[in-house]
Amino acid sequence: MGISARMPCWAFVILYLNSIDLASSDTSADELVTVPKTETLVPSDSEGSSCGCHSLKREGGVLSLEGETVPLSEEAAVKYSKRANDERENDQEPKQDVNGIDEMVLIPAGEFLMGTNNPGIPQDGEGPQRRVHLKQFFMDVHEVSNQDFQTFVNATGYVTEAEKFGDSFVFEGLLSEPVKSQITQAVAAAPWWLPVRGANWRHPEGPDSSIEDSPLLSRMDHPVLHVSWSDATAYCTWAGKRLPTEAEWEYACRGGLKDRLYPWGNKLYPKGQHYANLWQGEFPSHNTGEDGYIRTSPVMSFPANGYGLYDMVGNAWEWTSDWWTVHHTTDELHNPKGPATGQDRVKKGGSYMCHKSYCYRYRCAARSQNTPDSSSSNLGFRCVSQKRL
């Protein structure tokens, strides 16, 4: 799978037509630039730590764009060793409640070191490291799936914000040519992100895609996407749950390990095996799919961490309940909930689009943010509760 990284014509930055107000926009006039047709659209060194996911704000600037893509390849490589597959298949399947929602697992009370003193992306406020104490809680074993979300929608008639706005952000490399040919805008900070009319949780890549294309291509067991923070909160409330705090999420991500990069340790590919759905190859032009997937994977496709949680990094970003800040106290904290107010909400875990050269955020300490009404083709969530539901 690949996309053309060069523009065949001059591309001019314009405003996102649905809800732009220059007086209140986060994008200043100085940030609106023209891009020559010979310029390769990749970030400068100062921007090289971002895939642009945090720029997907409905009030942000967008870029007029034309281009071509290479057809997607659906061929999947071996995900990990046979032993790892066998171990996962032998695990006891989680039970389901009356709503068809998978069982939660207990995350025991304890303390841990939150954040890091060796940040991969300092400007994200990954540090300083601080000691945090948490009460026990229960967490969904995997990200909320399309099947789970459909059960919620069928029971309540809920309409997501992407459906109300009529559009959502989609990675260019996943779009069909007919859909892409009708788009003249892109996110200025990350031109591989396009606002797509008709993109929502039912249609992840726009109106000609579906989570229920056919029994063989069904994505009902994939994480639900294109859900805003408000959508995620509505689902959790219906289920009698809530979104995790950032501290709870990070504690759960670490799976009982102390001061490690990933849920399973410090090596990204232990013994050559893939433990998360991430980007392989050159971002944003070519994803080799060495881990088996070029977009989301079914939940529980990779080994669980020490607490029995799947896909804590990779696959889809996950909303938390916290407001965003990059300033943290070094004081010892008990059950912190983040700032009382803010403009953006914290998301954790990275996604299938994360690659070290652009978005080294598939670490437990990594973090990013979006406005609560934001939605995209790599953003989902999971829930927690103080009791098993």
mmCIF file of C-alpha atoms in Angstrom:
data_model
loop_
_atom_site.group_PDB
_atom_site.id
_atom_site.type_symbol
_atom_site.label_atom_id
_atom_site.label_comp_id
_atom_site.label_asym_id
_atom_site.label_seq_id
_atom_site.Cartn_x
_atom_site.Cartn_y
_atom_site.Cartn_z
ATOM 1 C CA MET A 1 0.000 0.000 0.000
ATOM 2 C CA GLY A 2 1.345 3.387 -0.869
ATOM 3 C CA ILE A 3 0.415 6.946 -1.654
ATOM 4 C CA SER A 4 2.072 9.530 -3.798
ATOM 5 C CA ALA A 5 4.076 11.910 -1.650
ATOM 6 C CA ARG A 6 4.322 14.599 -4.356
ATOM 7 C CA MET A 7 1.670 17.050 -5.482
ATOM 8 C CA PRO A 8 0.991 17.160 -9.265
ATOM 9 C CA CYS A 9 -0.181 20.777 -9.007
ATOM 10 C CA TRP A 10 0.105 23.825 -6.761
ATOM 11 C CA ALA A 11 -1.687 23.237 -3.485
ATOM 12 C CA PHE A 12 -3.042 26.134 -1.492
ATOM 13 C CA VAL A 13 -4.032 26.133 2.146
ATOM 14 C CA ILE A 14 -7.728 26.892 2.589
ATOM 15 C CA LEU A 15 -10.124 26.791 5.478
ATOM 16 C CA TYR A 16 -12.161 23.790 6.512
ATOM 17 C CA LEU A 17 -15.580 24.859 5.273
ATOM 18 C CA ASN A 18 -17.766 23.116 7.818
ATOM 19 C CA SER A 19 -16.894 25.093 10.943
ATOM 20 C CA ILE A 20 -14.072 27.589 10.441
ATOM 21 C CA ASP A 21 -13.836 30.876 12.277
ATOM 22 C CA LEU A 22 -10.514 32.652 11.808
ATOM 23 C CA ALA A 23 -11.051 34.663 14.953
ATOM 24 C CA SER A 24 -11.204 31.522 17.096
ATOM 25 C CA SER A 25 -9.135 29.105 15.013
ATOM 26 C CA ASP A 26 -6.017 27.482 16.448
ATOM 27 C CA THR A 27 -4.344 28.060 13.082
ATOM 28 C CA SER A 28 -2.902 31.555 12.583
ATOM 29 C CA ALA A 29 -2.516 33.298 9.233
ATOM 30 C CA ASP A 30 1.256 32.784 9.459
ATOM 31 C CA GLU A 31 0.681 28.999 9.408
ATOM 32 C CA LEU A 32 -1.244 29.136 6.118
ATOM 33 C CA VAL A 33 1.336 28.461 3.408
ATOM 34 C CA THR A 34 1.499 27.439 -0.238
ATOM 35 C CA VAL A 35 3.202 24.208 -1.253
ATOM 36 C CA PRO A 36 5.114 24.106 -4.572
ATOM 37 C CA LYS A 37 4.268 21.211 -6.857
ATOM 38 C CA THR A 38 7.796 19.796 -6.540
ATOM 39 C CA GLU A 39 7.861 19.794 -2.747
ATOM 40 C CA THR A 40 7.627 16.465 -0.953
ATOM 41 C CA LEU A 41 4.981 16.619 1.722
ATOM 42 C CA VAL A 42 6.875 15.360 4.746
ATOM 43 C CA PRO A 43 7.425 17.156 8.050
ATOM 44 C CA SER A 44 10.531 19.165 8.793
ATOM 45 C CA ASP A 45 12.906 17.853 11.452
ATOM 46 C CA SER A 46 11.022 19.843 14.080
ATOM 47 C CA GLU A 47 7.771 18.147 13.078
ATOM 48 C CA GLY A 48 9.154 14.659 12.616
ATOM 49 C CA SER A 49 7.576 13.281 15.783
ATOM 50 C CA SER A 50 4.007 13.667 14.588
ATOM 51 C CA CYS A 51 1.671 11.850 12.225
ATOM 52 C CA GLY A 52 -0.641 14.853 12.545
ATOM 53 C CA CYS A 53 -3.307 13.035 14.581
ATOM 54 C CA HIS A 54 -3.404 15.847 17.158
ATOM 55 C CA SER A 55 -4.099 18.357 14.357
ATOM 56 C CA LEU A 56 -7.460 16.804 13.482
ATOM 57 C CA LYS A 57 -9.549 19.615 14.899
ATOM 58 C CA ARG A 58 -12.652 20.849 13.177
ATOM 59 C CA GLU A 59 -11.527 24.451 13.559
ATOM 60 C CA GLY A 60 -8.038 23.779 12.112
ATOM 61 C CA GLY A 61 -6.595 24.810 8.742
ATOM 62 C CA VAL A 62 -6.652 22.432 5.769
ATOM 63 C CA LEU A 63 -4.718 22.161 2.540
ATOM 64 C CA SER A 64 -6.051 22.012 -1.017
ATOM 65 C CA LEU A 65 -4.763 18.738 -2.356
ATOM 66 C CA GLU A 66 -4.726 16.577 -5.448
ATOM 67 C CA GLY A 67 -2.847 13.336 -5.849
ATOM 68 C CA GLU A 68 -2.880 9.680 -6.734
ATOM 69 C CA THR A 69 -2.654 6.508 -4.697
ATOM 70 C CA VAL A 70 -1.426 3.017 -5.375
ATOM 71 C CA PRO A 71 -4.163 0.385 -4.816
ATOM 72 C CA LEU A 72 -4.166 -1.125 -1.347
ATOM 73 C CA SER A 73 -2.715 -4.541 -0.723
ATOM 74 C CA GLU A 74 -4.769 -6.766 1.587
ATOM 75 C CA GLU A 75 -2.111 -9.479 1.781
ATOM 76 C CA ALA A 76 -1.257 -10.198 5.395
ATOM 77 C CA ALA A 77 2.115 -11.338 6.664
ATOM 78 C CA VAL A 78 2.646 -13.669 9.619
ATOM 79 C CA LYS A 79 1.765 -11.716 12.756
ATOM 80 C CA TYR A 80 3.899 -13.602 15.237
ATOM 81 C CA SER A 81 5.183 -17.064 16.007
ATOM 82 C CA LYS A 82 3.045 -20.188 16.049
ATOM 83 C CA ARG A 83 3.744 -20.493 19.754
ATOM 84 C CA ALA A 84 2.288 -17.064 20.394
ATOM 85 C CA ASN A 85 -0.753 -17.931 18.291
ATOM 86 C CA ASP A 86 -1.248 -21.198 20.141
ATOM 87 C CA GLU A 87 -0.972 -19.484 23.505
ATOM 88 C CA ARG A 88 -3.589 -16.923 22.519
ATOM 89 C CA GLU A 89 -5.957 -19.570 21.163
ATOM 90 C CA ASN A 90 -5.683 -21.548 24.392
ATOM 91 C CA ASP A 91 -6.621 -18.546 26.527
ATOM 92 C CA GLN A 92 -10.050 -18.691 28.092
ATOM 93 C CA GLU A 93 -12.475 -16.604 26.070
ATOM 94 C CA PRO A 94 -13.898 -13.693 28.083
ATOM 95 C CA LYS A 95 -17.520 -14.040 29.088
ATOM 96 C CA GLN A 96 -20.119 -11.615 27.809
ATOM 97 C CA ASP A 97 -22.901 -9.790 29.587
ATOM 98 C CA VAL A 98 -26.478 -9.441 28.346
ATOM 99 C CA ASN A 99 -25.453 -6.607 26.051
ATOM 100 C CA GLY A 100 -22.833 -8.771 24.341
ATOM 101 C CA ILE A 101 -19.985 -6.706 25.792
ATOM 102 C CA ASP A 102 -16.841 -8.648 26.638
ATOM 103 C CA GLU A 103 -15.895 -9.168 30.250
ATOM 104 C CA MET A 104 -13.620 -6.771 32.096
ATOM 105 C CA VAL A 105 -10.481 -7.733 34.000
ATOM 106 C CA LEU A 106 -9.398 -6.586 37.443
ATOM 107 C CA ILE A 107 -6.554 -4.103 37.555
ATOM 108 C CA PRO A 108 -5.246 -4.442 41.136
ATOM 109 C CA ALA A 109 -4.637 -1.502 43.429
ATOM 110 C CA GLY A 110 -1.029 -0.397 43.548
ATOM 111 C CA GLU A 111 1.540 2.254 42.791
ATOM 112 C CA PHE A 112 3.627 2.902 39.698
ATOM 113 C CA LEU A 113 5.921 5.421 38.078
ATOM 114 C CA MET A 114 3.842 7.461 35.644
ATOM 115 C CA GLY A 115 5.468 9.228 32.713
ATOM 116 C CA THR A 116 9.172 9.121 31.979
ATOM 117 C CA ASN A 117 12.374 11.054 32.616
ATOM 118 C CA ASN A 118 13.587 10.037 29.154
ATOM 119 C CA PRO A 119 10.776 11.366 26.957
ATOM 120 C CA GLY A 120 10.577 10.292 23.339
ATOM 121 C CA ILE A 121 8.589 13.437 22.534
ATOM 122 C CA PRO A 122 9.354 16.062 25.228
ATOM 123 C CA GLN A 123 6.842 18.614 23.934
ATOM 124 C CA ASP A 124 4.018 16.172 24.712
ATOM 125 C CA GLY A 125 4.614 16.473 28.445
ATOM 126 C CA GLU A 126 5.706 12.858 28.935
ATOM 127 C CA GLY A 127 7.711 13.827 32.006
ATOM 128 C CA PRO A 128 8.693 14.226 34.689
ATOM 129 C CA GLN A 129 8.271 10.756 36.094
ATOM 130 C CA ARG A 130 6.129 10.737 39.238
ATOM 131 C CA ARG A 131 4.852 8.136 41.700
ATOM 132 C CA VAL A 132 1.113 7.491 41.517
ATOM 133 C CA HIS A 133 -1.117 5.359 43.748
ATOM 134 C CA LEU A 134 -4.367 3.932 42.361
ATOM 135 C CA LYS A 135 -7.354 2.063 43.718
ATOM 136 C CA GLN A 136 -8.322 -1.161 41.996
ATOM 137 C CA PHE A 137 -10.631 -0.949 38.998
ATOM 138 C CA PHE A 138 -11.897 -3.086 36.160
ATOM 139 C CA MET A 139 -11.046 -2.465 32.508
ATOM 140 C CA ASP A 140 -12.418 -3.797 29.224
ATOM 141 C CA VAL A 141 -10.090 -6.494 27.928
ATOM 142 C CA HIS A 142 -10.115 -4.867 24.487
ATOM 143 C CA GLU A 143 -11.123 -1.710 22.683
ATOM 144 C CA VAL A 144 -14.853 -1.243 22.160
ATOM 145 C CA SER A 145 -15.610 -3.013 18.899
ATOM 146 C CA ASN A 146 -17.979 -2.142 16.090
ATOM 147 C CA GLN A 147 -20.244 -4.946 17.307
ATOM 148 C CA ASP A 148 -20.279 -3.475 20.814
ATOM 149 C CA PHE A 149 -21.012 0.007 19.508
ATOM 150 C CA GLN A 150 -23.744 -1.243 17.195
ATOM 151 C CA THR A 151 -25.452 -2.890 20.168
ATOM 152 C CA PHE A 152 -25.384 0.490 21.921
ATOM 153 C CA VAL A 153 -26.744 2.348 18.890
ATOM 154 C CA ASN A 154 -29.504 -0.218 18.309
ATOM 155 C CA ALA A 155 -30.569 0.079 21.950
ATOM 156 C CA THR A 156 -30.495 3.872 22.176
ATOM 157 C CA GLY A 157 -30.710 5.341 18.674
ATOM 158 C CA TYR A 158 -27.554 7.318 19.399
ATOM 159 C CA VAL A 159 -26.119 9.419 16.543
ATOM 160 C CA THR A 160 -22.384 10.155 16.643
ATOM 161 C CA GLU A 161 -20.905 13.613 16.185
ATOM 162 C CA ALA A 162 -19.261 12.572 12.900
ATOM 163 C CA GLU A 163 -22.703 11.619 11.595
ATOM 164 C CA LYS A 164 -24.123 14.951 12.741
ATOM 165 C CA PHE A 165 -21.274 16.967 11.204
ATOM 166 C CA GLY A 166 -21.486 14.853 8.050
ATOM 167 C CA ASP A 167 -17.754 14.162 7.816
ATOM 168 C CA SER A 168 -14.667 12.906 9.608
ATOM 169 C CA PHE A 169 -10.922 12.648 9.010
ATOM 170 C CA VAL A 170 -9.514 9.665 7.082
ATOM 171 C CA PHE A 171 -5.941 8.716 6.192
ATOM 172 C CA GLU A 172 -5.487 9.285 2.443
ATOM 173 C CA GLY A 173 -3.870 5.915 1.777
ATOM 174 C CA LEU A 174 -7.078 4.085 2.749
ATOM 175 C CA LEU A 175 -9.412 5.996 0.434
ATOM 176 C CA SER A 176 -10.762 4.722 -2.868
ATOM 177 C CA GLU A 177 -9.998 6.783 -5.960
ATOM 178 C CA PRO A 178 -13.679 7.811 -6.461
ATOM 179 C CA VAL A 179 -13.873 9.186 -2.916
ATOM 180 C CA LYS A 180 -10.482 10.888 -3.032
ATOM 181 C CA SER A 181 -11.207 12.505 -6.405
ATOM 182 C CA GLN A 182 -13.983 14.542 -4.801
ATOM 183 C CA ILE A 183 -11.794 15.951 -1.994
ATOM 184 C CA THR A 184 -9.971 19.261 -2.364
ATOM 185 C CA GLN A 185 -8.904 19.757 1.241
ATOM 186 C CA ALA A 186 -6.382 18.298 3.645
ATOM 187 C CA VAL A 187 -5.009 19.062 7.080
ATOM 188 C CA ALA A 188 -2.284 21.670 6.630
ATOM 189 C CA ALA A 189 0.042 20.169 9.237
ATOM 190 C CA ALA A 190 -0.428 16.644 7.874
ATOM 191 C CA PRO A 191 -1.705 16.508 4.273
ATOM 192 C CA TRP A 192 -2.241 12.737 4.417
ATOM 193 C CA TRP A 193 -5.308 13.466 6.579
ATOM 194 C CA LEU A 194 -8.402 14.338 4.537
ATOM 195 C CA PRO A 195 -11.884 15.447 5.674
ATOM 196 C CA VAL A 196 -14.234 12.928 4.050
ATOM 197 C CA ARG A 197 -17.962 13.481 3.619
ATOM 198 C CA GLY A 198 -19.904 10.449 4.794
ATOM 199 C CA ALA A 199 -17.044 8.987 6.867
ATOM 200 C CA ASN A 200 -18.247 7.718 10.239
ATOM 201 C CA TRP A 201 -18.150 4.613 12.422
ATOM 202 C CA ARG A 202 -20.332 2.649 9.968
ATOM 203 C CA HIS A 203 -18.300 3.824 6.952
ATOM 204 C CA PRO A 204 -14.664 4.134 8.125
ATOM 205 C CA GLU A 205 -13.233 5.192 4.755
ATOM 206 C CA GLY A 206 -16.231 7.113 3.474
ATOM 207 C CA PRO A 207 -19.565 6.273 1.840
ATOM 208 C CA ASP A 208 -18.221 3.456 -0.348
ATOM 209 C CA SER A 209 -16.851 1.531 2.653
ATOM 210 C CA SER A 210 -18.670 -0.394 5.362
ATOM 211 C CA ILE A 211 -17.982 -2.378 8.513
ATOM 212 C CA GLU A 212 -20.339 -5.004 7.083
ATOM 213 C CA ASP A 213 -19.178 -5.335 3.472
ATOM 214 C CA SER A 214 -19.623 -9.104 3.509
ATOM 215 C CA PRO A 215 -19.199 -12.013 5.931
ATOM 216 C CA LEU A 216 -15.591 -12.399 4.746
ATOM 217 C CA LEU A 217 -14.757 -8.693 4.960
ATOM 218 C CA SER A 218 -16.798 -7.836 8.039
ATOM 219 C CA ARG A 219 -15.099 -5.534 10.524
ATOM 220 C CA MET A 220 -17.575 -6.026 13.339
ATOM 221 C CA ASP A 221 -14.744 -7.346 15.538
ATOM 222 C CA HIS A 222 -12.480 -4.364 14.789
ATOM 223 C CA PRO A 223 -12.326 -1.360 17.149
ATOM 224 C CA VAL A 224 -15.010 1.235 16.519
ATOM 225 C CA LEU A 225 -13.543 4.371 14.904
ATOM 226 C CA HIS A 226 -14.672 7.933 14.187
ATOM 227 C CA VAL A 227 -15.980 8.332 17.739
ATOM 228 C CA SER A 228 -15.507 11.641 19.523
ATOM 229 C CA TRP A 229 -14.808 11.986 23.232
ATOM 230 C CA SER A 230 -18.491 12.767 23.740
ATOM 231 C CA ASP A 231 -19.515 9.669 21.783
ATOM 232 C CA ALA A 232 -17.198 7.509 23.880
ATOM 233 C CA THR A 233 -18.547 9.001 27.098
ATOM 234 C CA ALA A 234 -22.125 8.349 25.986
ATOM 235 C CA TYR A 235 -21.341 4.694 25.308
ATOM 236 C CA CYS A 236 -19.585 4.223 28.655
ATOM 237 C CA THR A 237 -22.498 5.822 30.509
ATOM 238 C CA TRP A 238 -24.973 3.523 28.766
ATOM 239 C CA ALA A 239 -22.844 0.521 29.698
ATOM 240 C CA GLY A 240 -22.633 1.651 33.337
ATOM 241 C CA LYS A 241 -18.932 2.413 32.943
ATOM 242 C CA ARG A 242 -16.679 5.415 32.335
ATOM 243 C CA LEU A 243 -13.551 6.403 30.452
ATOM 244 C CA PRO A 244 -10.273 5.700 32.281
ATOM 245 C CA THR A 245 -8.207 8.520 33.706
ATOM 246 C CA GLU A 246 -4.814 8.910 32.040
ATOM 247 C CA ALA A 247 -3.186 7.483 35.171
ATOM 248 C CA GLU A 248 -5.449 4.427 35.143
ATOM 249 C CA TRP A 249 -4.848 3.866 31.455
ATOM 250 C CA GLU A 250 -1.074 4.089 31.760
ATOM 251 C CA TYR A 251 -0.984 1.876 34.864
ATOM 252 C CA ALA A 252 -3.053 -0.748 33.027
ATOM 253 C CA CYS A 253 -0.888 -0.424 29.912
ATOM 254 C CA ARG A 254 2.251 -1.313 31.849
ATOM 255 C CA GLY A 255 0.724 -4.629 32.867
ATOM 256 C CA GLY A 256 2.641 -4.823 36.134
ATOM 257 C CA LEU A 257 6.032 -4.096 34.543
ATOM 258 C CA LYS A 258 8.171 -1.333 36.020
ATOM 259 C CA ASP A 259 9.531 1.498 33.874
ATOM 260 C CA ARG A 260 9.290 -0.308 30.512
ATOM 261 C CA LEU A 261 8.579 1.243 27.126
ATOM 262 C CA TYR A 262 5.855 -1.110 25.934
ATOM 263 C CA PRO A 263 3.185 -3.275 27.595
ATOM 264 C CA TRP A 264 5.452 -6.304 27.116
ATOM 265 C CA GLY A 265 8.929 -4.834 27.795
ATOM 266 C CA ASN A 266 11.588 -2.718 26.096
ATOM 267 C CA LYS A 267 12.023 -4.549 22.780
ATOM 268 C CA LEU A 268 9.559 -3.638 20.049
ATOM 269 C CA TYR A 269 9.852 -7.037 18.344
ATOM 270 C CA PRO A 270 10.761 -9.643 20.993
ATOM 271 C CA LYS A 271 12.354 -12.617 19.193
ATOM 272 C CA GLY A 272 11.204 -11.109 15.901
ATOM 273 C CA GLN A 273 7.513 -11.252 16.816
ATOM 274 C CA HIS A 274 4.916 -8.499 16.407
ATOM 275 C CA TYR A 275 3.023 -7.613 19.566
ATOM 276 C CA ALA A 276 1.028 -4.648 18.258
ATOM 277 C CA ASN A 277 -0.593 -3.366 15.084
ATOM 278 C CA LEU A 278 1.776 -0.586 13.972
ATOM 279 C CA TRP A 279 3.115 0.918 10.747
ATOM 280 C CA GLN A 280 6.011 -0.857 9.069
ATOM 281 C CA GLY A 281 7.863 0.664 6.139
ATOM 282 C CA GLU A 282 8.146 4.347 5.260
ATOM 283 C CA PHE A 283 5.501 6.672 6.634
ATOM 284 C CA PRO A 284 3.318 7.995 5.070
ATOM 285 C CA SER A 285 4.078 6.529 1.657
ATOM 286 C CA HIS A 286 4.295 2.767 2.177
ATOM 287 C CA ASN A 287 3.051 0.344 4.822
ATOM 288 C CA THR A 288 4.467 -3.141 4.237
ATOM 289 C CA GLY A 289 1.916 -4.787 6.507
ATOM 290 C CA GLU A 290 4.546 -7.042 8.080
ATOM 291 C CA ASP A 291 2.412 -7.361 11.216
ATOM 292 C CA GLY A 292 -0.502 -8.622 9.135
ATOM 293 C CA TYR A 293 -2.488 -5.411 8.780
ATOM 294 C CA ILE A 294 -2.431 -2.069 6.959
ATOM 295 C CA ARG A 295 -5.371 -0.625 8.877
ATOM 296 C CA THR A 296 -7.103 -1.768 12.068
ATOM 297 C CA SER A 297 -6.944 -5.402 13.136
ATOM 298 C CA PRO A 298 -9.633 -7.419 14.923
ATOM 299 C CA VAL A 299 -9.502 -6.874 18.677
ATOM 300 C CA MET A 300 -7.393 -9.485 20.503
ATOM 301 C CA SER A 301 -5.271 -10.234 17.387
ATOM 302 C CA PHE A 302 -2.027 -9.807 19.320
ATOM 303 C CA PRO A 303 -0.858 -11.184 22.692
ATOM 304 C CA ALA A 304 -2.261 -9.599 25.862
ATOM 305 C CA ASN A 305 -0.151 -7.819 28.465
ATOM 306 C CA GLY A 306 0.387 -8.974 32.041
ATOM 307 C CA TYR A 307 -3.091 -7.853 33.111
ATOM 308 C CA GLY A 308 -4.802 -9.659 30.229
ATOM 309 C CA LEU A 309 -5.434 -6.488 28.198
ATOM 310 C CA TYR A 310 -5.189 -6.467 24.409
ATOM 311 C CA ASP A 311 -4.081 -3.682 22.040
ATOM 312 C CA MET A 312 -3.059 -1.223 24.736
ATOM 313 C CA VAL A 313 -0.725 0.232 22.122
ATOM 314 C CA GLY A 314 -1.294 0.278 18.378
ATOM 315 C CA ASN A 315 -4.504 -0.492 16.464
ATOM 316 C CA ALA A 316 -6.540 2.550 17.596
ATOM 317 C CA TRP A 317 -5.884 5.566 19.795
ATOM 318 C CA GLU A 318 -7.960 5.506 23.001
ATOM 319 C CA TRP A 319 -9.693 8.431 24.674
ATOM 320 C CA THR A 320 -9.190 9.063 28.392
ATOM 321 C CA SER A 321 -11.249 11.264 30.719
ATOM 322 C CA ASP A 322 -8.437 13.772 31.443
ATOM 323 C CA TRP A 323 -8.099 17.278 30.123
ATOM 324 C CA TRP A 324 -4.750 17.875 28.425
ATOM 325 C CA THR A 325 -1.795 19.588 30.065
ATOM 326 C CA VAL A 326 1.965 19.313 29.608
ATOM 327 C CA HIS A 327 2.771 20.558 33.117
ATOM 328 C CA HIS A 328 2.924 17.891 35.828
ATOM 329 C CA THR A 329 3.846 17.946 39.496
ATOM 330 C CA THR A 330 6.533 15.674 40.854
ATOM 331 C CA ASP A 331 4.480 15.217 44.045
ATOM 332 C CA GLU A 332 3.288 11.730 44.922
ATOM 333 C CA LEU A 333 -0.345 11.474 43.809
ATOM 334 C CA HIS A 334 -3.351 9.325 44.700
ATOM 335 C CA ASN A 335 -5.946 8.586 42.011
ATOM 336 C CA PRO A 336 -5.238 11.753 39.959
ATOM 337 C CA LYS A 337 -7.865 12.924 37.476
ATOM 338 C CA GLY A 338 -5.939 15.587 35.551
ATOM 339 C CA PRO A 339 -6.780 19.308 35.265
ATOM 340 C CA ALA A 340 -10.263 20.565 36.153
ATOM 341 C CA THR A 341 -10.679 22.288 32.771
ATOM 342 C CA GLY A 342 -9.069 22.434 29.359
ATOM 343 C CA GLN A 343 -9.592 22.540 25.597
ATOM 344 C CA ASP A 344 -8.314 19.118 24.523
ATOM 345 C CA ARG A 345 -8.733 15.639 26.003
ATOM 346 C CA VAL A 346 -5.872 13.161 26.428
ATOM 347 C CA LYS A 347 -5.668 10.101 24.206
ATOM 348 C CA LYS A 348 -3.227 7.240 24.687
ATOM 349 C CA GLY A 349 -1.727 4.226 22.962
ATOM 350 C CA GLY A 350 -1.039 5.250 19.383
ATOM 351 C CA SER A 351 -2.555 3.455 16.394
ATOM 352 C CA TYR A 352 -1.871 1.363 13.308
ATOM 353 C CA MET A 353 -0.414 4.545 11.778
ATOM 354 C CA CYS A 354 2.351 4.989 14.365
ATOM 355 C CA HIS A 355 5.961 4.742 13.168
ATOM 356 C CA LYS A 356 9.036 5.823 15.133
ATOM 357 C CA SER A 357 10.107 8.318 12.477
ATOM 358 C CA TYR A 358 6.826 10.238 12.718
ATOM 359 C CA CYS A 359 4.748 9.222 15.715
ATOM 360 C CA TYR A 360 6.718 7.403 18.390
ATOM 361 C CA ARG A 361 3.649 7.297 20.604
ATOM 362 C CA TYR A 362 3.082 3.558 20.910
ATOM 363 C CA ARG A 363 4.770 3.647 24.334
ATOM 364 C CA CYS A 364 2.883 3.469 27.625
ATOM 365 C CA ALA A 365 4.226 6.886 28.701
ATOM 366 C CA ALA A 366 3.437 8.537 25.355
ATOM 367 C CA ARG A 367 0.395 10.734 24.987
ATOM 368 C CA SER A 368 -1.419 13.044 22.598
ATOM 369 C CA GLN A 369 -4.567 15.124 22.482
ATOM 370 C CA ASN A 370 -7.607 16.162 20.460
ATOM 371 C CA THR A 371 -10.591 18.444 20.918
ATOM 372 C CA PRO A 372 -13.545 16.515 22.371
ATOM 373 C CA ASP A 373 -15.502 16.741 19.103
ATOM 374 C CA SER A 374 -12.640 15.334 16.991
ATOM 375 C CA SER A 375 -12.966 12.006 15.178
ATOM 376 C CA SER A 376 -10.812 10.068 12.752
ATOM 377 C CA SER A 377 -10.098 6.703 11.153
ATOM 378 C CA ASN A 378 -7.666 5.696 13.917
ATOM 379 C CA LEU A 379 -9.381 6.889 17.111
ATOM 380 C CA GLY A 380 -11.435 4.690 19.457
ATOM 381 C CA PHE A 381 -11.726 3.901 23.179
ATOM 382 C CA ARG A 382 -12.275 1.355 25.952
ATOM 383 C CA CYS A 383 -14.073 1.650 29.300
ATOM 384 C CA VAL A 384 -13.358 1.086 32.980
ATOM 385 C CA SER A 385 -15.511 0.627 36.052
ATOM 386 C CA GLN A 386 -15.091 0.364 39.813
ATOM 387 C CA LYS A 387 -16.929 -2.971 39.760
ATOM 388 C CA ARG A 388 -17.162 -5.815 37.290
ATOM 389 C CA LEU A 389 -20.043 -5.366 34.862
#
